[in-house]
Coordinates of C-alpha atoms and ligand atoms in Angstrom, one line a residue:
M1 CA -31.8 11.5 4.1
K2 CA -31.6 14.9 2.5
W3 CA -29.3 17.6 3.6
S4 CA -30.9 20.7 2.3
T5 CA -30.4 24.2 3.8
R6 CA -30.1 27.6 2.2
V7 CA -26.3 27.1 2.2
T8 CA -26.5 23.7 0.1
E9 CA -28.9 25.4 -2.2
M10 CA -26.9 28.7 -2.7
L11 CA -23.6 26.7 -3.1
N12 CA -24.9 24.0 -5.0
I13 CA -23.6 21.2 -2.8
K14 CA -24.8 18.0 -1.3
Y15 CA -23.7 18.4 2.4
P16 CA -23.6 21.7 4.3
I17 CA -19.9 21.3 5.1
I18 CA -17.2 23.9 4.1
Q19 CA -13.5 23.5 4.3
G20 CA -12.0 26.5 5.9
G21 CA -9.2 28.5 4.2
L22 CA -6.1 27.1 5.5
A23 CA -3.1 29.4 4.8
H24 CA -0.1 27.3 3.3
L25 CA -2.1 24.0 3.5
A26 CA -5.4 24.5 1.3
Y27 CA -4.3 23.5 -2.2
S28 CA -6.1 21.7 -5.2
E29 CA -5.9 18.1 -3.8
L30 CA -7.7 19.0 -0.5
A31 CA -10.1 21.4 -2.0
A32 CA -11.2 18.8 -4.7
A33 CA -11.5 16.0 -2.3
V34 CA -13.7 17.9 -0.1
S35 CA -15.9 19.0 -3.1
N36 CA -15.9 15.5 -4.5
A37 CA -17.0 14.1 -1.1
G38 CA -20.1 16.6 -1.2
G39 CA -18.9 19.7 0.7
L40 CA -17.2 23.0 -0.5
G41 CA -13.5 22.8 -1.0
Q42 CA -11.4 25.7 -1.1
I43 CA -7.9 26.9 -2.1
T44 CA -6.3 29.8 -0.3
A45 CA -5.4 32.4 -2.7
M46 CA -2.8 34.5 -0.5
S47 CA -0.6 31.4 0.0
L48 CA 0.3 31.3 -3.5
P49 CA 3.3 33.4 -4.9
N50 CA 1.5 35.2 -7.6
P51 CA -2.0 35.4 -9.5
E52 CA -0.7 33.0 -12.2
S53 CA 0.0 30.3 -9.8
L54 CA -3.6 30.7 -8.4
R55 CA -4.8 30.2 -12.0
E56 CA -2.7 27.0 -12.2
E57 CA -4.1 25.8 -8.9
I58 CA -7.8 26.4 -9.9
Q59 CA -7.3 24.5 -13.2
K60 CA -5.7 21.9 -11.2
V61 CA -8.9 21.5 -8.8
R62 CA -11.1 21.5 -12.1
K63 CA -9.0 18.5 -13.4
L64 CA -9.8 16.6 -10.0
T65 CA -13.5 17.6 -9.7
D66 CA -16.4 18.9 -11.6
K67 CA -18.0 20.1 -8.3
P68 CA -18.1 23.7 -7.0
F69 CA -15.3 25.0 -5.0
G70 CA -14.2 28.3 -3.4
V71 CA -11.2 30.5 -3.4
N72 CA -10.2 32.2 0.1
F73 CA -8.8 35.5 0.8
A74 CA -7.2 36.5 4.1
I75 CA -7.1 40.2 3.6
G76 CA -4.3 41.9 5.0
Q77 CA -2.8 38.9 6.7
H78 CA 0.0 38.6 4.1
G79 CA 0.9 42.1 3.6
R80 CA 0.0 41.8 0.0
T81 CA -2.6 43.1 -2.2
F82 CA -5.3 40.9 -3.5
A83 CA -6.9 42.6 -6.5
D84 CA -5.0 40.6 -9.2
F85 CA -5.4 37.3 -7.4
L86 CA -9.4 38.1 -7.3
D87 CA -9.2 39.0 -11.1
V88 CA -8.0 35.6 -11.7
A89 CA -10.6 34.1 -9.7
I90 CA -13.4 36.0 -11.7
E91 CA -11.6 35.1 -15.1
E92 CA -11.6 31.6 -14.2
S93 CA -15.4 31.5 -13.2
V94 CA -14.8 30.4 -9.6
P95 CA -18.4 30.2 -8.1
V96 CA -17.6 31.0 -4.5
V97 CA -15.1 33.6 -2.9
T98 CA -14.7 33.7 0.9
M99 CA -12.8 36.4 2.8
T100 CA -11.8 37.2 6.3
G101 CA -9.4 39.5 8.3
G102 CA -10.5 42.9 7.0
N103 CA -12.9 45.0 5.4
P104 CA -14.7 42.8 2.5
K105 CA -15.9 46.0 0.6
P106 CA -13.2 46.2 -1.9
I107 CA -13.6 42.5 -2.7
F108 CA -17.3 43.0 -3.0
D109 CA -16.9 46.0 -5.3
Q110 CA -14.5 44.1 -7.6
L111 CA -17.2 41.2 -7.7
E112 CA -20.0 43.4 -8.7
G113 CA -21.9 42.3 -11.8
T114 CA -20.6 38.6 -11.4
D115 CA -22.7 35.8 -9.9
V116 CA -19.9 34.9 -7.5
K117 CA -21.1 33.9 -4.1
K118 CA -19.6 36.0 -1.5
L119 CA -19.1 34.5 2.0
V120 CA -17.4 36.5 5.0
L121 CA -15.8 34.8 7.8
V122 CA -16.3 36.9 11.0
A123 CA -15.8 36.5 14.7
A124 CA -18.4 38.9 16.2
R125 CA -22.2 39.6 15.9
R126 CA -21.4 43.3 14.9
Q127 CA -19.0 42.0 12.1
A128 CA -21.6 39.6 10.8
E129 CA -24.3 42.7 10.8
K130 CA -21.8 44.6 8.7
A131 CA -21.1 41.9 6.3
E132 CA -24.8 41.5 5.7
E133 CA -25.2 45.3 5.3
L134 CA -22.3 45.2 2.7
G135 CA -24.1 42.5 0.5
A136 CA -22.6 39.1 1.8
D137 CA -24.5 36.2 0.6
A138 CA -23.8 34.4 4.0
V139 CA -21.6 34.6 7.0
M140 CA -19.3 32.1 8.5
V141 CA -19.0 32.6 12.1
V142 CA -15.9 31.5 14.1
G143 CA -16.0 31.1 17.9
Q144 CA -12.8 31.1 20.1
E145 CA -12.3 27.5 20.1
G146 CA -11.3 27.7 16.5
G147 CA -7.8 27.5 15.1
G148 CA -5.8 30.2 13.6
H149 CA -7.0 33.9 13.6
L150 CA -9.8 34.5 15.9
G151 CA -12.0 37.4 17.2
R152 CA -10.7 39.6 20.0
D153 CA -13.7 39.0 22.4
D154 CA -13.3 35.4 23.3
I155 CA -16.9 34.3 22.8
G156 CA -17.3 30.6 22.2
T157 CA -19.2 29.0 19.2
F158 CA -22.1 28.1 21.3
V159 CA -22.9 31.6 22.4
L160 CA -21.9 33.4 19.2
I161 CA -23.9 31.4 16.7
P162 CA -27.5 31.7 18.1
Q163 CA -26.8 35.4 18.5
V164 CA -25.7 36.0 14.9
V165 CA -28.7 33.8 13.7
D166 CA -31.0 36.1 15.6
S167 CA -29.4 39.3 14.3
V168 CA -29.0 38.6 10.5
S169 CA -31.1 37.3 7.8
I170 CA -28.6 35.7 5.5
P171 CA -27.6 32.2 6.2
V172 CA -25.0 31.5 9.1
I173 CA -22.2 28.8 8.8
A174 CA -20.9 27.8 12.2
S175 CA -17.1 27.5 12.6
G176 CA -14.7 26.8 15.3
G177 CA -14.6 23.6 17.4
I178 CA -16.4 21.3 14.9
G179 CA -14.9 17.9 14.1
D180 CA -17.6 15.3 13.7
G181 CA -21.3 14.5 13.2
R182 CA -22.3 15.6 16.7
G183 CA -20.7 19.0 16.1
L184 CA -22.5 19.2 12.6
M185 CA -25.9 18.4 14.4
A186 CA -25.2 20.9 17.1
A187 CA -24.4 23.6 14.7
L188 CA -27.7 23.1 12.9
S189 CA -29.6 23.1 16.3
L190 CA -28.2 26.4 16.9
G191 CA -29.6 27.8 13.7
A192 CA -26.7 27.5 11.5
E193 CA -27.4 26.3 8.1
G194 CA -23.9 24.7 7.5
I195 CA -20.6 24.3 9.1
E196 CA -16.9 25.2 8.4
M197 CA -14.0 23.0 9.6
G198 CA -10.4 23.9 9.6
T199 CA -8.3 21.8 12.0
R200 CA -10.1 18.6 11.2
F201 CA -9.3 18.8 7.5
I202 CA -5.5 19.1 8.2
A203 CA -5.6 15.5 9.6
T204 CA -6.8 13.9 6.3
K205 CA -4.8 12.2 3.7
E206 CA -5.4 14.7 1.0
C207 CA -3.9 17.5 3.0
V208 CA -0.8 16.6 1.4
H209 CA 1.4 19.7 2.4
A210 CA 1.0 19.1 6.1
S211 CA 3.9 17.2 7.7
K212 CA 3.4 13.8 9.4
E213 CA 4.6 15.4 12.5
Y214 CA 1.9 18.0 12.5
K215 CA -0.8 15.6 11.7
E216 CA 0.5 13.3 14.6
R217 CA 0.3 16.3 17.1
L218 CA -3.3 16.7 15.9
I219 CA -4.1 13.1 16.5
Q220 CA -2.1 12.7 19.8
G221 CA -2.8 16.2 21.3
N222 CA -5.7 16.9 23.6
E223 CA -8.1 19.9 24.2
N224 CA -5.7 21.6 26.6
E225 CA -2.7 21.7 24.1
T226 CA -3.6 24.9 22.2
V227 CA -2.8 28.4 23.1
V228 CA -3.9 31.7 21.7
I229 CA -0.8 33.8 20.6
K230 CA -0.4 37.5 19.1
R231 CA -3.1 38.8 21.4
S232 CA -0.9 41.8 22.4
I233 CA -0.6 42.8 18.8
G234 CA -4.3 42.7 18.2
A235 CA -4.3 39.6 16.1
P236 CA -5.2 36.7 18.4
A237 CA -4.7 33.4 16.9
R238 CA -4.8 29.8 18.2
A239 CA -1.8 27.4 17.8
I240 CA -0.4 24.1 19.2
I241 CA 1.6 24.6 22.4
N242 CA 5.2 24.1 22.1
S243 CA 8.5 25.7 23.6
W244 CA 8.2 28.1 20.5
T245 CA 4.7 29.5 21.6
D246 CA 6.1 29.8 25.2
K247 CA 8.7 32.0 23.9
I248 CA 6.1 34.0 22.0
L249 CA 3.9 34.3 25.0
E250 CA 7.0 35.4 27.2
I251 CA 8.0 38.1 24.8
E252 CA 4.3 39.3 24.7
S253 CA 3.9 39.3 28.7
K254 CA 7.2 41.4 28.8
G255 CA 5.4 43.9 26.4
G256 CA 7.7 43.1 23.5
G257 CA 6.2 44.5 20.3
Y258 CA 5.9 43.4 16.6
E259 CA 9.6 44.1 16.1
E260 CA 10.7 41.6 18.8
L261 CA 8.0 39.1 17.8
K262 CA 8.3 39.2 14.1
D263 CA 10.8 36.4 13.6
Y264 CA 8.8 34.2 15.9
I265 CA 5.4 34.6 14.2
S266 CA 6.8 34.8 10.6
G267 CA 5.5 32.5 7.7
T268 CA 8.9 31.0 7.7
A269 CA 8.5 29.8 11.4
N270 CA 5.1 28.4 10.6
Q271 CA 6.3 26.6 7.5
R272 CA 9.1 25.1 9.5
Y273 CA 6.6 23.3 11.5
I274 CA 3.9 22.7 9.1
Y275 CA 6.0 21.7 6.0
D276 CA 9.3 20.5 7.6
G277 CA 7.9 19.0 10.7
N278 CA 10.3 20.7 13.0
V279 CA 7.8 20.9 15.9
D280 CA 10.3 22.8 18.2
E281 CA 11.5 25.5 15.8
G282 CA 8.3 26.8 14.8
F283 CA 4.4 27.1 15.4
A284 CA 1.4 25.6 13.8
W285 CA -2.3 26.8 14.1
A286 CA -4.9 24.3 15.5
G287 CA -8.2 24.7 17.3
Q288 CA -9.3 23.0 20.6
V289 CA -11.0 20.2 18.4
M290 CA -7.5 18.8 18.3
G291 CA -8.9 16.9 21.3
L292 CA -11.5 15.1 19.2
I293 CA -9.0 14.1 16.5
K294 CA -8.0 10.4 16.7
D295 CA -7.1 9.6 13.1
C296 CA -6.0 10.6 9.6
P297 CA -8.8 9.3 7.2
T298 CA -9.3 10.3 3.7
V299 CA -11.8 13.2 3.2
Q300 CA -14.4 10.8 1.9
E301 CA -14.0 8.5 5.0
L302 CA -14.4 11.6 7.1
F303 CA -17.7 12.7 5.4
D304 CA -19.0 9.0 5.5
T305 CA -18.3 8.9 9.2
M306 CA -19.8 12.4 10.0
I307 CA -22.8 11.9 7.8
R308 CA -23.4 8.5 9.1
D309 CA -23.2 9.8 12.9
A310 CA -25.2 12.8 12.0
E311 CA -28.0 10.8 10.5
N312 CA -28.0 8.5 13.5
I313 CA -28.7 11.5 15.7
R314 CA -31.5 12.7 13.3
G315 CA -32.8 9.3 13.5
K316 CA -33.0 9.1 17.2
W317 CA -34.5 12.6 17.5
A318 CA -37.2 11.4 15.2
E319 CA -38.1 8.4 17.2
Ligands
LIG1 C1 -3.7 26.0 9.8 C2 -4.9 27.1 9.8 C3 -4.8 28.2 8.8 C4 -5.9 28.9 8.6 N1 -5.8 29.8 7.6 C5 -6.9 30.5 7.3 C6 -7.0 31.4 6.0 O1 -6.1 31.5 5.4 N2 -8.2 32.0 5.8 C7 -9.3 31.9 6.5 O2 -10.3 32.3 6.1 N3 -9.1 31.2 7.6 C8 -8.1 30.4 8.0 N4 -8.2 29.6 9.1 C9 -9.5 29.5 9.8 C10 -10.3 28.4 9.4 O3 -10.9 28.6 8.1 C11 -11.6 28.1 10.3 O4 -12.3 29.3 10.5 C12 -11.0 27.5 11.7 O5 -10.2 26.6 11.5 C13 -12.3 27.1 12.4 O6 -11.9 26.4 13.6 P1 -11.6 24.9 13.6 O7 -10.0 24.9 13.3 O8 -11.9 24.4 15.3 O9 -12.4 24.1 12.7 C14 -7.2 28.8 9.4 C15 -7.2 27.9 10.4 C16 -6.1 26.9 10.6 C17 -6.1 25.9 11.6

């Protein structure tokens, strides 16, 4: 069965499946595995210590795959400037750049004159319209089910996607709450031309930096075991519930501001959980799709299952 959408054509990939930027987790092994399986893998620029380490990571991806891949920029979330990192991505002829968490215009300006595809991850219809106006090639649109940073409006993927499809003419990629072939088909039915998955890719063999405790929580946990933190400081984000997120919510409910929260929501607290497996002394991002995750396959196995299930659905529809 042929999987052809404007997204597969534009990105030159076999299946319309994109691996989300995953701060501190999306490195060469995962990116290359996703691209080799026929999707678009990504490495996350701002998790790397400096531009030269981004260059090394890009070159590692190239040793592992000859397929297209992307570099993700979470603007402003790491308190660092991205221009030098982006220069490296341009010098290394990375075919796709994705961005989120701020105004994409400076990135677009820097990419002007290149043929790098520009994908913007947004969480609201008006943001999608703005991204199109500024020159995005496609928008990825994340609903409130998603893992990590979210929109402020609490709109779920099923309501958000068709609205964005109706309001922009560039291709829309659905994100948030997708973890299997059914989710892929549902997204396409809503008018999306591709999907982005974050949480599902963490529970794969090639997400080598995620601790086994983190992966185990994703496998064991159900859909009720995530919570949105950091809402009080205007940066809502979905994490796995634990005593650490209870403490964060307690501080937030008492009106504690950034100063009181900062040690609890720091990169160090995140890394204690996701790298060291200390599930009580830190936090980890995950979406509600955690409830659908029951195993830790290789990326190829995940693609095989998803595509088989999706094709079965297509077959049934065609009967
Ligand atoms: C652990 C984690 C880290 C994330 N870091 C980033 C990031 O650095 N950049 C980005 O664009 N999106 C990031 N996201 C969001 C994902 O790209 C994607 O939009 C989201 O995971 C989709 O929802 P899902 O988890 O239900 O698949 C992150 C998500 C998770 C779970």
